Amino acid sequence: MIEERLNKVLKIMENSSVPQMIVSDPAAIYYLTGKWILSGERMLALYISLKGDNKLFINELFPVKEDLGVKKIWFNDTQSPVEILAKYVIKDKPMGIDKNWPAHFLIKLMELNGGSKFVNGSEILDRVRMCKDEVEKDLMRIASALNDKAVDKMIKLIPKKYPEKKMGKLLGDIWEDMGAQGHSFDPIIGYGANAADPHHEIDESTVKEGDSVVIDIGCKMNSYCSDMTRTVFYKTVSDHSREVYNIVKEANKRGIEKVKAGVRFCDIDAAARDYITEKGYGKYFTHRLGHSIGIEVHDFGDVSASNTDKVQIGQIFSIEPGIYIPGDVGVRIEDLVIVTQDGCEVLNHYTKDLIIVK
């Protein structure tokens, strides 16, 4: 187990009066052990407790030879894994359950009186994972540097007028050539009217003169995710589209400048959103300003009007304002930031100057 991370989780468990917890999410198990185990429908459970008798319950189909610093309890397909797990829990104490444990396992443990009560332990791990340690920050820098290079390659492909789907396939090749583990999410490549759909699914559309081109991509590298968006224009840009672009660029700048430990997430959202609204385009900014990111492209937490939590040093999240005018133009500019002592470090360095691709 990665002791520093485990100890942070145990401290919050103690403060929350949760003496024991079952962690089943593969990403959370990776965070605590450094090992990815994808068990499909079979039970995978990391049991952690304040008493220190931590155990990993795992099917024999998934041999883990490494010493993960936790005792492994093996079972096979002919056994009931929950009955085995129930032998080790503290039955007269509350049990925390993380968010992704299938109901049929949970209900079985409840029937076996596997705790005095069952509580949602999701936020315990989620909130620890929100603040990245130095190792994680370096891994995020590496993944983001690859993203900068990939965006440059994608922009240079636009004059070839490949359909969006072909561009998506070529991006997969780019990640492979770079040694990445593939996409961190389904890429968004939108030409023209498609650029005005914030979550456009790539299709067979091709680029036309005057189109805005939204490129929202990310890779997974060393199990950490990158995510960034740049918007460029093909051959020409109208005065109206240029105005929209510059407003989004300024909103991105204002959002980033607002980031500082102790500031509320909702106030960061407002710094960008209020500017777009002031310029008359508020109704066309239709999503939150950003999301947390790390092992998963959408980690727990976001930058939105409803999030009154205060920013903490070490958190990593996106700043991605956009304006989407149906049938006209779409622009989004996105960077990832790490919260530092004095503000933030921007992880993406690809230019945000307006580019007209010839």
mmCIF file with all atom_site columns, N, CA and C in Angstrom, residues 322-347:
data_model
loop_
_atom_site.group_PDB
_atom_site.id
_atom_site.type_symbol
_atom_site.label_atom_id
_atom_site.label_alt_id
_atom_site.label_comp_id
_atom_site.label_asym_id
_atom_site.label_entity_id
_atom_site.label_seq_id
_atom_site.pdbx_PDB_ins_code
_atom_site.Cartn_x
_atom_site.Cartn_y
_atom_site.Cartn_z
_atom_site.occupancy
_atom_site.B_iso_or_equiv
_atom_site.pdbx_formal_charge
_atom_site.auth_seq_id
_atom_site.auth_comp_id
_atom_site.auth_asym_id
_atom_site.auth_atom_id
_atom_site.pdbx_PDB_model_num
ATOM 1  N N  . GLY A 1 322 ? -16.743 28.289 -22.881 1.00 0.00 ? 322 GLY A N  1
ATOM 2  C CA . GLY A 1 322 ? -17.105 28.137 -24.286 1.00 0.00 ? 322 GLY A CA 1
ATOM 3  C C  . GLY A 1 322 ? -18.323 28.957 -24.638 1.00 0.00 ? 322 GLY A C  1
ATOM 4  N N  . ILE A 1 323 ? -18.456 29.254 -25.906 1.00 0.00 ? 323 ILE A N  1
ATOM 5  C CA . ILE A 1 323 ? -19.652 29.881 -26.461 1.00 0.00 ? 323 ILE A CA 1
ATOM 6  C C  . ILE A 1 323 ? -20.094 29.034 -27.645 1.00 0.00 ? 323 ILE A C  1
ATOM 7  N N  . TYR A 1 324 ? -21.354 28.625 -27.623 1.00 0.00 ? 324 TYR A N  1
ATOM 8  C CA . TYR A 1 324 ? -21.867 27.705 -28.644 1.00 0.00 ? 324 TYR A CA 1
ATOM 9  C C  . TYR A 1 324 ? -23.157 28.276 -29.218 1.00 0.00 ? 324 TYR A C  1
ATOM 10 N N  . ILE A 1 325 ? -23.079 28.837 -30.421 1.00 0.00 ? 325 ILE A N  1
ATOM 11 C CA . ILE A 1 325 ? -24.233 29.446 -31.071 1.00 0.00 ? 325 ILE A CA 1
ATOM 12 C C  . ILE A 1 325 ? -24.714 28.481 -32.156 1.00 0.00 ? 325 ILE A C  1
ATOM 13 N N  . PRO A 1 326 ? -25.839 27.816 -31.943 1.00 0.00 ? 326 PRO A N  1
ATOM 14 C CA . PRO A 1 326 ? -26.299 26.780 -32.878 1.00 0.00 ? 326 PRO A CA 1
ATOM 15 C C  . PRO A 1 326 ? -26.367 27.278 -34.321 1.00 0.00 ? 326 PRO A C  1
ATOM 16 N N  . GLY A 1 327 ? -25.822 26.463 -35.225 1.00 0.00 ? 327 GLY A N  1
ATOM 17 C CA . GLY A 1 327 ? -25.845 26.786 -36.640 1.00 0.00 ? 327 GLY A CA 1
ATOM 18 C C  . GLY A 1 327 ? -24.905 27.895 -37.053 1.00 0.00 ? 327 GLY A C  1
ATOM 19 N N  . ASP A 1 328 ? -24.109 28.392 -36.105 1.00 0.00 ? 328 ASP A N  1
ATOM 20 C CA . ASP A 1 328 ? -23.244 29.533 -36.405 1.00 0.00 ? 328 ASP A CA 1
ATOM 21 C C  . ASP A 1 328 ? -21.787 29.230 -36.083 1.00 0.00 ? 328 ASP A C  1
ATOM 22 N N  . VAL A 1 329 ? -21.429 29.296 -34.799 1.00 0.00 ? 329 VAL A N  1
ATOM 23 C CA . VAL A 1 329 ? -20.037 29.108 -34.424 1.00 0.00 ? 329 VAL A CA 1
ATOM 24 C C  . VAL A 1 329 ? -19.949 28.516 -33.021 1.00 0.00 ? 329 VAL A C  1
ATOM 25 N N  . GLY A 1 330 ? -18.941 27.707 -32.804 1.00 0.00 ? 330 GLY A N  1
ATOM 26 C CA . GLY A 1 330 ? -18.649 27.179 -31.480 1.00 0.00 ? 330 GLY A CA 1
ATOM 27 C C  . GLY A 1 330 ? -17.189 27.378 -31.158 1.00 0.00 ? 330 GLY A C  1
ATOM 28 N N  . VAL A 1 331 ? -16.904 27.832 -29.932 1.00 0.00 ? 331 VAL A N  1
ATOM 29 C CA . VAL A 1 331 ? -15.522 28.051 -29.486 1.00 0.00 ? 331 VAL A CA 1
ATOM 30 C C  . VAL A 1 331 ? -15.384 27.561 -28.056 1.00 0.00 ? 331 VAL A C  1
ATOM 31 N N  . ARG A 1 332 ? -14.363 26.761 -27.782 1.00 0.00 ? 332 ARG A N  1
ATOM 32 C CA . ARG A 1 332 ? -14.008 26.389 -26.414 1.00 0.00 ? 332 ARG A CA 1
ATOM 33 C C  . ARG A 1 332 ? -12.486 26.429 -26.305 1.00 0.00 ? 332 ARG A C  1
ATOM 34 N N  . ILE A 1 333 ? -12.003 26.921 -25.184 1.00 0.00 ? 333 ILE A N  1
ATOM 35 C CA . ILE A 1 333 ? -10.566 26.935 -24.897 1.00 0.00 ? 333 ILE A CA 1
ATOM 36 C C  . ILE A 1 333 ? -10.394 26.356 -23.505 1.00 0.00 ? 333 ILE A C  1
ATOM 37 N N  . GLU A 1 334 ? -9.606  25.300 -23.394 1.00 0.00 ? 334 GLU A N  1
ATOM 38 C CA . GLU A 1 334 ? -9.477  24.561 -22.128 1.00 0.00 ? 334 GLU A CA 1
ATOM 39 C C  . GLU A 1 334 ? -8.024  24.322 -21.760 1.00 0.00 ? 334 GLU A C  1
ATOM 40 N N  . ASP A 1 335 ? -7.721  24.599 -20.492 1.00 0.00 ? 335 ASP A N  1
ATOM 41 C CA . ASP A 1 335 ? -6.422  24.280 -19.906 1.00 0.00 ? 335 ASP A CA 1
ATOM 42 C C  . ASP A 1 335 ? -6.636  23.564 -18.586 1.00 0.00 ? 335 ASP A C  1
ATOM 43 N N  . LEU A 1 336 ? -5.649  22.773 -18.188 1.00 0.00 ? 336 LEU A N  1
ATOM 44 C CA . LEU A 1 336 ? -5.617  22.191 -16.848 1.00 0.00 ? 336 LEU A CA 1
ATOM 45 C C  . LEU A 1 336 ? -4.696  23.026 -15.974 1.00 0.00 ? 336 LEU A C  1
ATOM 46 N N  . VAL A 1 337 ? -5.076  23.166 -14.692 1.00 0.00 ? 337 VAL A N  1
ATOM 47 C CA . VAL A 1 337 ? -4.260  23.929 -13.753 1.00 0.00 ? 337 VAL A CA 1
ATOM 48 C C  . VAL A 1 337 ? -4.023  23.121 -12.486 1.00 0.00 ? 337 VAL A C  1
ATOM 49 N N  . ILE A 1 338 ? -2.848  23.317 -11.886 1.00 0.00 ? 338 ILE A N  1
ATOM 50 C CA . ILE A 1 338 ? -2.525  22.785 -10.562 1.00 0.00 ? 338 ILE A CA 1
ATOM 51 C C  . ILE A 1 338 ? -2.540  23.961 -9.588  1.00 0.00 ? 338 ILE A C  1
ATOM 52 N N  . VAL A 1 339 ? -3.272  23.821 -8.501  1.00 0.00 ? 339 VAL A N  1
ATOM 53 C CA . VAL A 1 339 ? -3.315  24.892 -7.500  1.00 0.00 ? 339 VAL A CA 1
ATOM 54 C C  . VAL A 1 339 ? -2.002  24.895 -6.716  1.00 0.00 ? 339 VAL A C  1
ATOM 55 N N  . THR A 1 340 ? -1.376  26.052 -6.638  1.00 0.00 ? 340 THR A N  1
ATOM 56 C CA . THR A 1 340 ? -0.108  26.223 -5.929  1.00 0.00 ? 340 THR A CA 1
ATOM 57 C C  . THR A 1 340 ? -0.301  27.158 -4.734  1.00 0.00 ? 340 THR A C  1
ATOM 58 N N  . GLN A 1 341 ? 0.787   27.429 -4.047  1.00 0.00 ? 341 GLN A N  1
ATOM 59 C CA . GLN A 1 341 ? 0.729   28.297 -2.865  1.00 0.00 ? 341 GLN A CA 1
ATOM 60 C C  . GLN A 1 341 ? 0.254   29.705 -3.220  1.00 0.00 ? 341 GLN A C  1
ATOM 61 N N  . ASP A 1 342 ? 0.684   30.181 -4.392  1.00 0.00 ? 342 ASP A N  1
ATOM 62 C CA . ASP A 1 342 ? 0.425   31.574 -4.751  1.00 0.00 ? 342 ASP A CA 1
ATOM 63 C C  . ASP A 1 342 ? -0.586  31.754 -5.880  1.00 0.00 ? 342 ASP A C  1
ATOM 64 N N  . GLY A 1 343 ? -1.128  30.672 -6.396  1.00 0.00 ? 343 GLY A N  1
ATOM 65 C CA . GLY A 1 343 ? -2.055  30.773 -7.517  1.00 0.00 ? 343 GLY A CA 1
ATOM 66 C C  . GLY A 1 343 ? -2.207  29.433 -8.185  1.00 0.00 ? 343 GLY A C  1
ATOM 67 N N  . CYS A 1 344 ? -1.729  29.336 -9.423  1.00 0.00 ? 344 CYS A N  1
ATOM 68 C CA . CYS A 1 344 ? -1.807  28.043 -10.094 1.00 0.00 ? 344 CYS A CA 1
ATOM 69 C C  . CYS A 1 344 ? -0.737  27.919 -11.160 1.00 0.00 ? 344 CYS A C  1
ATOM 70 N N  . GLU A 1 345 ? -0.454  26.686 -11.506 1.00 0.00 ? 345 GLU A N  1
ATOM 71 C CA . GLU A 1 345 ? 0.441   26.339 -12.615 1.00 0.00 ? 345 GLU A CA 1
ATOM 72 C C  . GLU A 1 345 ? -0.428  25.810 -13.753 1.00 0.00 ? 345 GLU A C  1
ATOM 73 N N  . VAL A 1 346 ? -0.301  26.425 -14.917 1.00 0.00 ? 346 VAL A N  1
ATOM 74 C CA . VAL A 1 346 ? -1.060  25.971 -16.091 1.00 0.00 ? 346 VAL A CA 1
ATOM 75 C C  . VAL A 1 346 ? -0.282  24.848 -16.762 1.00 0.00 ? 346 VAL A C  1
ATOM 76 N N  . LEU A 1 347 ? -0.932  23.705 -16.960 1.00 0.00 ? 347 LEU A N  1
ATOM 77 C CA . LEU A 1 347 ? -0.247  22.532 -17.493 1.00 0.00 ? 347 LEU A CA 1
ATOM 78 C C  . LEU A 1 347 ? -0.159  22.523 -19.016 1.00 0.00 ? 347 LEU A C  1
#
